[in-house]
Amino acid sequence: MLNLIQSLSLRSQLLGGLTNNPFNAYAANSIAPQLVADFKGGVYGKSSALSTFDNVLNHVRNGNATMVDADGLLKWAPHTLLTDNSEDASTWTAITDASVSSYAGSLPSGYTTASTLSKTIGTTRPYTTIKGGGGSTRRTFEVIAKYASAQFVQISQRLGNADSAVNYDIVNGTVTQVGPDVLSADITLLGNGWYLLKYEGPINTTSGIHFSMCPSGTAIRLDTYTTTDPSEVHCTGARFYHSDLGGMVNNPATGDSYVPTTSAAVYLPRVGNHVHNGTSYVNEGLLLESEARTNLLTYSQDFTDASWGKVRVTAALDAVGPDGATNSAATITAASGGGTSNSDVVHAVTTVISTKYTLSVYAKAGTLTELMLYSSHAGNTGTYFDLSAGTVGSTAFGSPLDPTIEDVGSGWYRCSLSLVATVTSGEFRAYISTGGSFVVPQDGTPSILIYGAQFEEGSTPSSYIPTAGATVTRAAETLSVPAANMPDYQTPVVIGPELVTNGDFATDSDWTLATGAAISGGQLEFSPGSTGNATQSLTLDAGKVYRITFDLVRRDGALSLRLLGGTTNNFATVSTTGPHTYYFVPNAGNNELIILATNSNIDADIDNISVKEIKPLAVSLAIDGQMTYADGGTATGDSRSTLRWYLNSSNRITHILSTLTTRTGQVTAQQISSGVADTAQSGQTTYAGGVNVPFSVSSRHGSTFINAATDGTALTADTTPTSIADLSTADLEIGDTFMGNIGKVRVWPVDIGDAGIAEASA
C-alpha cells in the first residue's frame, strides 16, 4: 500500500497536478517540466518554481552585438560600457575637491544604493570622472540625480569645455544650456525628486564623462566655485551605451536602458530578437551565435568613403536604413555618361585560400529592383537577387554557395552568398541590376539602396557587424544551465516490492551457500582461502529496471554480483567498504542472484541486500527555435549542436543537426553511457538549410530506451540501451555550436513517453 501511495504522489507531482504549478502550460503528455527557459515569453524557472534568466542560465558574450527590436529596427543589444559601479559613486575616479558618501534616503524604484557627492567651502567645483568605452560615433551617458543643496549639475566630456557640456536644473527639471557639440540632452522626472539626466554625443575614449555640480544654469564654462556654502547632490544609476544604429534595445529585466554593473562592461543576451515574417515583426526569442565573426569590410555603411570604389555610380547617404536612422543607407545611382554598362560599388578584401566566406548586404529597390552580389575570391562568383519579389534570382557567375535572401521589412532584404576562397585577395561588389543583367543604362536614373555590407569567414551570414574605419569582431557567445539548476533524474523511484528473502541475514536460511560462505551474526561472511558463493532465486522480468543495494565490509579480495539464467549478467564487482547501489536490466531467464568471491584471499562481510524494481532512470528534453546553417552537401557541411549535456566523451547526451554528405538537415539524438552510444535519428532531409529555418526537437533518454521527435512526430524508439549516464555534475550547454534563435528549452526528469516528445516538438 505504501508503494502505491508513493507512486500516486509522485505521479501527481509529475503531472503538474498542483494548481499553482507555474509550468503546467509547458506540459507534454500532461507532465509539467521542472526546468523552463522560454525566451519568447520571458518565463524562466527551475525546480518547478519561477525564477529569473540570471538565476537559471549562464550567458557569456565578451563584446557588443546587434539584434532587431520589436519596432523592427536594427539596434545594439542591451549593454553598458561603464567600468565603474553604476550605483556607487565612490568607485568613480578623478574626484576633485569633493567627497563621496553613501546616501541613506529613499531611492528611485529599481535601485538598491545611491551616493552623495559633496564639496567643502571655498573649493573648486567638484566632479567625478566615469570610465567607459567611448568613440567617435554616438554614445549615450545617463545618470539619476536628486537635489540636496546644489540646484545645477553638469555632464561634460572635459571639465570646462563648453563644446561638450550640458547643464541640468534638478529642481525645476529643465536643461538650461547645451554645448554645440552635444547631439542631444534631456531630463526626465522619475518621482520623489529624482531625475534621469541624458547626454548623447561622440564621447571621447580617453577623457571619459564628468559629472559635476554648477553654481548656475547659464554658465557652462566654469573653472572655480567659491560660494561660502557647501554643496551636495545625490546620484545613482549611471549607464553608458552605444546609441548609433537604431539605438539600444531596453534591458528586459529593468524595462529601460539601465544595465547594472560593478566593475566591468556588461553585454546582455539578445532576448526578444524579432524576425520579419513577411507582414510583421515576430519575437523569435534569444538570438544566439556560438561562432565569433569578423566583418572584413572596413566601412560597412559609409559607401561614400574612399575605401569603396565607385564604378560608374554615385553614392549618397540619403536614405533611412533598417536601423531607422536618417541618412544611414546609401542610394547608388548609375552614371550619366550614355550607353549601357555595369554600375557598382567595390571594396577590396584579403582572404585565406581554402577558407569559406559569406558576403552579404542589405538592399532595397530604387528605380530598379535587382541587385547582383559578386566576389572575385573564387573566380568570378555572383548571384542576382529580386528586390521586388524577395527571391534569389539566377546565377550571374561561377558557382556561388547557398545564396539566401531574407525579408527584414520596410522593403529591405538581406542578400548573401558563400564561397570557398581560391585566392588571397579579391573584391566585394554590389551591382545595380535589371532583368538578370548587371548592364544598365548610363543615363543617371538606375538606382538601388544599400546598407550594412559584410564579408566574413563562415558558411552563413551572421548578425550585422558595423564597421567605421577598421574590421570589427563580434565575440562568440555561450549559454548554459549550470548543473546545480538541472532537474535530478538520477534519484530512482521504487515501484516494486522487495524481491530478496532474508536480505538482512537474520536467520541462516533462504540462501544456497558454497564452501567458504556462511551466514553468521546477522551477515553473510566470506572466509579467506576460498572462492565460495551465495545464491538465491529471484522473480525478475526481462527488460525491467532493478536496483540492488547492500553494505560491504571488505578486509581483502573482492566480490562479484551477477545474475544467471538465460544469459550471464555481471553487473558489479566491489572491493571497497561501505554502502553500494547498482542498477541492472535482466535478460530473459536471468533469475538467480549470485554473490561470488573472485579470488582465494577473500575476506569480507556483506549485509542488508535489497533488490527492488524501479521506474527507469530517465530524462526528457525539448528545444525549439530557428537555425541558420548551410547545406554544404560535402564533408565541409555544417553540423549544429542545439543541446549538449557533456560530462566526458564516454558520458553525454546531445542533439545534433548534420548536413554532411547526402544529409540536408538530419537530427540525431544521442546518449553515451560508459562509452556505449545509442541514437535516435531522423530522416536525412528533415530540415532544409537556410536562414532562420524553424525547428523543434525533443527526446527521451532512459536506462532502457532512447527516442526523439521532430515537429510533432516521434521516431522509432531504440530499446537496446542498458544504462543512462549520470550527468548530475555537468552543465547543459544550449546551442554550443549554433547560429540562430532559441525559442524555449524544457527539461523533465522523467520519461514523458513517445506521445510526450511528439507533443513537446509539435
XYZ file of N, CA and C in Angstrom, residues 139-329:
573
model
N 27.257 57.863 -28.587
C 27.189 57.170 -27.312
C 26.262 57.975 -26.415
N 25.594 57.300 -25.499
C 24.716 57.990 -24.557
C 25.161 57.689 -23.139
N 25.258 58.745 -22.327
C 25.502 58.615 -20.894
C 24.254 59.089 -20.163
N 23.830 58.319 -19.172
C 22.693 58.703 -18.350
C 23.037 58.497 -16.885
N 22.482 59.339 -16.033
C 22.669 59.197 -14.599
C 21.418 59.747 -13.916
N 21.105 59.222 -12.754
C 19.957 59.686 -11.976
C 20.466 60.591 -10.858
N 19.882 61.776 -10.733
C 20.352 62.750 -9.743
C 19.171 63.342 -8.974
N 19.477 63.786 -7.755
C 18.462 64.402 -6.899
C 19.080 65.582 -6.150
N 18.307 66.652 -6.046
C 18.760 67.858 -5.355
C 19.009 67.585 -3.873
N 20.178 68.068 -3.410
C 20.459 68.100 -1.978
C 20.616 69.557 -1.560
N 21.661 70.232 -2.108
C 21.803 71.674 -1.913
C 22.369 72.347 -3.158
N 22.748 71.545 -4.170
C 23.218 72.095 -5.441
C 22.098 71.962 -6.466
N 21.632 73.095 -6.996
C 20.487 73.072 -7.908
C 20.870 72.615 -9.304
N 22.111 72.884 -9.695
C 22.528 72.589 -11.062
C 23.648 71.550 -11.081
N 23.570 70.631 -12.015
C 24.660 69.688 -12.262
C 25.019 69.763 -13.738
N 26.230 69.303 -14.024
C 26.724 69.371 -15.387
C 27.293 68.022 -15.793
N 27.027 67.659 -17.044
C 27.669 66.493 -17.646
C 28.500 67.003 -18.810
N 29.756 66.628 -18.841
C 30.642 67.073 -19.915
C 31.683 65.996 -20.178
N 32.411 66.202 -21.252
C 33.495 65.265 -21.549
C 34.806 65.701 -20.932
N 35.059 66.995 -20.872
C 36.268 67.520 -20.249
C 35.844 68.736 -19.428
N 36.308 68.807 -18.209
C 35.901 69.887 -17.318
C 36.192 71.243 -17.954
N 35.175 72.091 -18.048
C 35.353 73.426 -18.559
C 35.315 73.546 -20.060
N 35.051 72.467 -20.789
C 34.978 72.533 -22.252
C 33.540 72.847 -22.641
N 33.301 74.073 -23.076
C 31.932 74.499 -23.365
C 31.319 73.742 -24.523
N 32.166 73.174 -25.405
C 31.628 72.491 -26.575
C 31.064 71.116 -26.248
N 31.289 70.601 -25.059
C 30.863 69.236 -24.772
C 30.027 69.127 -23.504
N 29.515 70.236 -23.003
C 28.855 70.220 -21.702
C 27.361 70.490 -21.810
N 26.625 69.930 -20.831
C 25.197 70.185 -20.682
C 24.935 70.495 -19.214
N 24.170 71.567 -18.958
C 23.759 71.907 -17.599
C 22.303 71.496 -17.380
N 22.036 70.933 -16.193
C 20.694 70.460 -15.845
C 20.256 71.116 -14.534
N 19.037 71.612 -14.512
C 18.428 72.152 -13.302
C 17.623 71.022 -12.664
N 18.124 70.472 -11.545
C 17.471 69.310 -10.927
C 16.460 69.732 -9.855
N 16.109 71.024 -9.843
C 14.994 71.498 -9.019
C 13.760 71.699 -9.899
N 13.958 72.361 -11.029
C 12.845 72.657 -11.935
C 12.716 71.653 -13.074
N 13.684 70.757 -13.207
C 13.596 69.711 -14.226
C 13.759 70.230 -15.634
N 14.757 71.076 -15.856
C 14.986 71.628 -17.184
C 16.449 71.488 -17.581
N 16.658 71.445 -18.899
C 18.004 71.527 -19.441
C 18.268 73.002 -19.709
N 19.257 73.596 -19.046
C 19.443 75.044 -19.118
C 20.398 75.486 -20.210
N 21.335 74.631 -20.610
C 22.249 75.016 -21.682
C 22.908 73.768 -22.245
N 23.080 73.761 -23.554
C 23.655 72.610 -24.241
C 24.796 73.086 -25.114
N 25.968 72.447 -24.971
C 27.111 72.780 -25.804
C 26.867 72.404 -27.255
N 27.511 73.123 -28.192
C 27.239 72.910 -29.613
C 27.645 71.542 -30.143
N 28.575 70.838 -29.478
C 28.993 69.526 -29.961
C 28.147 68.386 -29.403
N 27.215 68.687 -28.537
C 26.358 67.662 -27.947
C 25.255 67.308 -28.942
N 24.995 66.027 -29.121
C 23.982 65.591 -30.086
C 22.574 65.742 -29.527
N 22.367 65.420 -28.273
C 21.055 65.592 -27.650
C 21.202 65.555 -26.144
N 20.225 66.148 -25.441
C 20.216 66.149 -23.980
C 18.776 66.208 -23.513
N 18.513 65.585 -22.352
C 17.138 65.545 -21.864
C 17.161 65.328 -20.358
N 16.075 65.687 -19.690
C 15.897 65.449 -18.267
C 14.478 64.961 -18.055
N 14.313 63.888 -17.256
C 13.009 63.268 -17.039
C 12.798 63.035 -15.554
N 11.660 63.486 -15.026
C 11.333 63.269 -13.623
C 10.906 61.825 -13.416
N 11.587 61.136 -12.488
C 11.236 59.755 -12.154
C 10.307 59.681 -10.952
N 10.325 60.707 -10.131
C 9.497 60.715 -8.929
C 10.326 60.941 -7.689
N 9.686 61.521 -6.647
C 10.321 61.756 -5.357
C 11.598 62.587 -5.494
N 11.617 63.503 -6.478
C 12.757 64.393 -6.639
C 13.895 63.857 -7.472
N 13.808 62.621 -7.889
C 14.871 62.019 -8.703
C 14.624 62.309 -10.181
N 15.699 62.710 -10.884
C 15.638 62.992 -12.316
C 16.628 62.098 -13.066
N 16.200 61.653 -14.236
C 17.098 60.938 -15.142
C 17.683 61.955 -16.121
N 19.006 62.098 -16.123
C 19.700 63.037 -16.984
C 20.318 62.279 -18.151
N 20.072 62.750 -19.352
C 20.551 62.063 -20.549
C 21.466 62.980 -21.342
N 22.586 62.418 -21.769
C 23.591 63.152 -22.542
C 24.037 62.265 -23.698
N 23.951 62.763 -24.932
C 24.355 61.964 -26.091
C 25.346 62.752 -26.937
N 26.403 62.066 -27.340
C 27.400 62.715 -28.187
C 28.448 61.735 -28.647
N 29.388 62.196 -29.476
C 30.547 61.360 -29.840
C 31.564 61.439 -28.706
N 31.472 60.538 -27.753
C 32.188 60.680 -26.483
C 33.632 60.204 -26.618
N 34.545 61.028 -26.153
C 35.966 60.746 -26.240
C 36.348 59.573 -25.347
N 37.185 58.687 -25.873
C 37.535 57.475 -25.141
C 38.416 57.770 -23.933
N 39.350 58.685 -24.072
C 40.357 58.855 -23.029
C 39.893 59.708 -21.868
N 39.082 60.728 -22.122
C 38.718 61.645 -21.040
C 37.533 61.164 -20.224
N 36.708 60.292 -20.773
C 35.544 59.821 -20.045
C 34.488 60.906 -19.902
N 33.547 60.653 -18.983
C 32.449 61.586 -18.747
C 32.612 62.196 -17.355
N 32.422 63.527 -17.266
C 32.484 64.215 -15.985
C 31.062 64.520 -15.505
N 30.824 64.261 -14.236
C 29.560 64.599 -13.578
C 29.913 65.548 -12.443
N 29.370 66.782 -12.479
C 29.827 67.782 -11.517
C 28.684 68.697 -11.102
N 28.939 69.491 -10.052
C 27.970 70.483 -9.582
C 28.315 71.857 -10.139
N 27.292 72.670 -10.422
C 27.475 74.004 -11.003
C 26.750 75.034 -10.140
N 27.220 76.297 -10.132
C 26.525 77.327 -9.364
C 25.346 77.931 -10.094
N 25.266 77.752 -11.425
C 24.156 78.349 -12.167
C 23.869 77.517 -13.393
N 22.756 77.832 -14.033
C 22.390 77.075 -15.221
C 22.729 77.777 -16.507
N 23.465 78.890 -16.445
C 23.723 79.663 -17.666
C 25.190 79.725 -18.043
N 26.068 79.311 -17.173
C 27.499 79.371 -17.483
C 28.071 77.963 -17.520
N 28.245 77.449 -18.726
C 28.801 76.110 -18.844
C 30.287 76.126 -18.514
N 31.018 77.087 -19.071
C 32.446 77.157 -18.790
C 32.632 77.737 -17.382
N 33.070 76.901 -16.470
C 33.204 77.325 -15.084
C 34.337 76.531 -14.460
N 35.387 77.207 -14.069
C 36.555 76.522 -13.543
C 36.633 76.554 -12.026
N 36.035 77.550 -11.398
C 36.092 77.633 -9.938
C 34.717 77.927 -9.375
N 34.551 77.548 -8.146
C 33.288 77.785 -7.455
C 33.644 78.138 -6.011
N 33.389 79.373 -5.583
C 33.874 79.839 -4.288
C 32.759 80.281 -3.358
N 31.555 79.754 -3.569
C 30.471 80.102 -2.662
C 30.819 79.692 -1.238
N 30.255 80.405 -0.272
C 30.567 80.112 1.131
C 29.794 78.922 1.671
N 28.826 78.420 0.897
C 28.018 77.296 1.375
C 28.512 75.987 0.765
N 28.566 74.927 1.526
C 28.887 73.628 0.922
C 27.741 73.190 0.017
N 28.050 72.322 -0.971
C 27.041 71.856 -1.925
C 27.043 70.338 -1.983
N 25.858 69.793 -2.234
C 25.726 68.346 -2.326
C 24.703 67.990 -3.406
N 24.885 66.802 -4.007
C 23.910 66.242 -4.935
C 23.933 64.729 -4.761
N 22.774 64.103 -4.871
C 22.665 62.647 -4.765
C 22.639 62.046 -6.173
N 23.190 60.869 -6.322
C 23.239 60.258 -7.662
C 23.276 58.740 -7.577
N 22.803 58.118 -8.651
C 22.826 56.659 -8.786
C 22.506 56.304 -10.239
N 22.523 55.021 -10.539
C 22.030 54.513 -11.820
C 22.734 55.024 -13.049
N 24.063 55.118 -13.026
C 24.794 55.556 -14.217
C 24.777 54.472 -15.286
N 24.777 54.903 -16.535
C 24.810 53.971 -17.660
C 25.471 54.642 -18.855
N 26.052 53.857 -19.728
C 26.855 54.398 -20.825
C 26.769 53.389 -21.965
N 26.178 53.756 -23.095
C 25.905 52.746 -24.115
C 25.946 53.329 -25.526
N 26.087 52.435 -26.507
C 26.021 52.805 -27.915
C 24.610 53.288 -28.250
N 24.515 54.406 -28.950
C 23.200 54.870 -29.395
C 23.190 55.206 -30.877
N 24.215 54.718 -31.612
C 24.142 54.819 -33.065
C 23.261 53.676 -33.566
N 23.276 53.374 -34.837
C 22.292 52.449 -35.426
C 20.897 52.942 -35.025
N 20.042 52.021 -34.595
C 18.705 52.411 -34.149
C 18.635 52.657 -32.668
N 19.815 52.737 -32.011
C 19.862 52.892 -30.567
C 20.146 51.556 -29.901
N 19.672 51.382 -28.683
C 19.891 50.160 -27.919
C 18.554 49.582 -27.474
N 18.443 48.266 -27.539
C 17.254 47.580 -27.024
C 17.242 47.708 -25.503
N 16.073 47.954 -24.920
C 15.960 48.053 -23.473
C 16.322 46.744 -22.790
N 16.890 46.860 -21.616
C 17.157 45.699 -20.773
C 15.814 45.104 -20.345
N 15.500 43.856 -20.710
C 14.187 43.296 -20.351
C 13.978 43.178 -18.845
N 15.065 43.131 -18.075
C 14.922 42.998 -16.623
C 14.528 44.310 -15.961
N 14.891 45.451 -16.587
C 14.569 46.746 -15.994
C 13.529 47.507 -16.793
N 13.326 47.125 -18.053
C 12.344 47.793 -18.888
C 12.813 49.108 -19.467
N 14.093 49.440 -19.257
C 14.637 50.679 -19.810
C 16.106 50.463 -20.157
N 16.855 51.549 -20.286
C 18.244 51.451 -20.743
C 19.217 51.071 -19.634
N 18.733 50.885 -18.413
C 19.649 50.645 -17.299
C 20.126 49.197 -17.273
N 21.458 49.036 -17.355
C 22.114 47.743 -17.204
C 23.094 47.875 -16.046
N 22.801 47.307 -14.880
C 23.676 47.475 -13.715
C 25.054 46.858 -13.948
N 26.066 47.452 -13.322
C 27.405 46.885 -13.355
C 28.133 47.279 -12.087
N 29.206 46.567 -11.782
C 30.019 46.876 -10.606
C 31.436 47.299 -10.981
N 32.037 46.621 -11.974
C 33.440 46.940 -12.271
C 33.832 46.672 -13.710
N 32.912 46.293 -14.561
C 33.262 45.962 -15.941
C 32.072 46.203 -16.848
N 32.369 46.361 -18.128
C 31.301 46.466 -19.113
C 30.454 45.197 -19.087
N 29.170 45.336 -19.385
C 28.235 44.207 -19.354
C 27.531 44.124 -20.703
N 27.499 42.911 -21.264
C 26.830 42.679 -22.543
C 25.770 41.610 -22.336
N 24.513 42.009 -22.362
C 23.420 41.100 -22.038
C 23.038 40.236 -23.236
N 22.374 39.107 -22.986
C 21.904 38.250 -24.080
C 20.869 38.961 -24.933
N 20.747 38.515 -26.183
C 19.848 39.176 -27.137
C 18.455 38.549 -27.083
N 17.805 38.718 -25.929
C 16.449 38.222 -25.736
C 15.463 39.173 -26.413
N 14.462 38.606 -27.085
C 13.478 39.437 -27.771
C 13.919 39.827 -29.164
N 14.744 38.984 -29.796
C 15.136 39.262 -31.177
C 13.945 39.014 -32.100
N 13.669 39.966 -32.985
C 12.500 39.889 -33.859
C 12.903 39.582 -35.294
N 12.082 38.797 -35.948
C 12.283 38.413 -37.345
C 11.041 38.794 -38.132
N 11.229 39.371 -39.309
C 10.091 39.773 -40.143
C 9.542 38.548 -40.861
N 8.246 38.300 -40.705
C 7.634 37.108 -41.305
C 6.951 37.392 -42.639
N 7.206 38.560 -43.209
C 6.585 38.946 -44.466
C 5.534 40.006 -44.299
N 4.954 40.059 -43.083
C 3.932 41.078 -42.814
C 4.199 41.844 -41.523
N 4.858 41.213 -40.563
C 5.099 41.874 -39.281
C 6.361 41.312 -38.648
N 6.779 41.965 -37.550
C 7.961 41.516 -36.818
C 7.521 40.614 -35.666
N 8.130 39.434 -35.604
C 7.734 38.411 -34.639
C 8.895 38.151 -33.686
N 8.594 38.115 -32.406
C 9.592 37.779 -31.394
C 9.956 36.300 -31.523
N 11.199 36.030 -31.875
C 11.646 34.649 -32.033
C 12.541 34.193 -30.890
N 12.584 34.959 -29.787
C 13.302 34.501 -28.604
C 14.690 35.089 -28.489
N 15.655 34.218 -28.257
C 17.031 34.613 -27.979
C 17.905 34.386 -29.207
N 18.516 35.451 -29.719
C 19.494 35.323 -30.801
C 20.806 34.851 -30.188
N 21.277 33.690 -30.629
C 22.470 33.065 -30.059
C 23.412 32.679 -31.195
N 24.663 33.139 -31.115
C 25.656 32.843 -32.141
C 26.925 32.339 -31.462
N 27.196 31.046 -31.622
C 28.341 30.434 -30.944
C 29.651 30.716 -31.652
N 29.580 31.226 -32.887
C 30.797 31.497 -33.647
C 31.150 32.979 -33.569
N 32.404 33.276 -33.251
C 32.892 34.649 -33.397
C 32.997 34.946 -34.888
N 32.606 36.140 -35.282
C 32.687 36.537 -36.689
C 33.337 37.920 -36.786
N 34.070 38.141 -37.888
C 34.734 39.415 -38.153
C 34.265 39.963 -39.483
N 33.785 41.202 -39.474
C 33.444 41.879 -40.719
C 34.736 42.441 -41.300
N 35.149 41.899 -42.437
C 36.425 42.262 -43.045
C 36.339 43.530 -43.877
N 35.142 44.101 -44.011
C 34.984 45.369 -44.714
C 35.169 46.501 -43.710
N 36.037 47.448 -44.011
C 36.387 48.471 -43.020
C 35.335 49.562 -42.892
N 34.537 49.776 -43.917
C 33.423 50.722 -43.837
C 32.166 49.993 -44.311
N 31.411 49.462 -43.340
C 30.268 48.624 -43.697
C 29.065 49.434 -44.147
N 28.997 50.722 -43.742
C 27.805 51.522 -44.009
C 28.065 52.750 -44.859
N 29.234 53.336 -44.699
C 29.529 54.580 -45.403
C 30.087 54.272 -46.792
N 29.168 54.110 -47.749
C 29.584 53.787 -49.107
C 30.158 55.003 -49.839
N 30.132 56.175 -49.172
C 30.775 57.354 -49.751
C 32.256 57.395 -49.411
N 32.705 56.554 -48.460
C 34.108 56.561 -48.068
C 34.993 56.076 -49.219
N 36.252 56.538 -49.190
C 37.187 56.205 -50.272
C 37.528 54.728 -50.327
N 37.275 53.976 -49.229
C 37.552 52.540 -49.274
C 36.634 51.816 -50.250
N 35.517 52.446 -50.576
C 34.592 51.893 -51.561
C 34.853 52.547 -52.923
N 35.305 51.722 -53.866
C 35.432 52.228 -55.215
C 34.062 52.390 -55.849
N 33.901 53.391 -56.716
C 32.627 53.631 -57.406
C 32.858 53.459 -58.898
N 32.245 52.464 -59.447
C 32.398 52.168 -60.874
C 31.134 52.630 -61.585
N 31.227 53.780 -62.217
C 30.107 54.379 -62.947
C 28.851 54.495 -62.071
N 29.062 54.862 -60.814
C 27.941 55.145 -59.905
C 28.283 56.349 -59.048
N 27.259 56.982 -58.528
C 27.404 57.923 -57.423
C 26.764 57.287 -56.197
N 27.326 57.570 -55.022
C 26.789 57.027 -53.770
C 26.484 58.179 -52.833
N 25.281 58.198 -52.299
C 24.883 59.265 -51.388
C 24.176 58.672 -50.185
N 24.621 59.065 -48.985
C 23.939 58.640 -47.758
C 22.714 59.524 -47.572
N 21.593 59.056 -48.122
C 20.401 59.912 -48.174
C 19.109 59.167 -47.879
N 19.222 57.946 -47.315
C 18.014 57.143 -47.108
C 17.994 56.566 -45.695
N 16.806 56.239 -45.237
C 16.623 55.592 -43.934
C 16.880 54.098 -44.093
N 17.821 53.570 -43.296
C 18.170 52.162 -43.393
C 17.364 51.286 -42.448
N 17.687 49.999 -42.370
C 16.995 49.082 -41.449
C 17.120 49.466 -39.982
N 18.052 50.366 -39.679
C 18.174 50.835 -38.297
C 17.242 51.999 -37.986
N 16.515 52.503 -38.998
C 15.589 53.598 -38.781
C 16.242 54.955 -38.692
N 17.563 55.025 -38.848
C 18.270 56.290 -38.718
C 18.262 57.061 -40.038
N 18.137 58.366 -39.938
C 18.150 59.214 -41.121
C 19.525 59.167 -41.790
N 19.523 59.000 -43.108
C 20.754 59.011 -43.906
C 21.752 57.926 -43.496
N 21.250 56.801 -43.015
C 22.153 55.699 -42.677
C 22.362 54.751 -43.850
N 21.476 54.801 -44.840
C 21.590 53.950 -46.020
C 21.991 54.801 -47.217
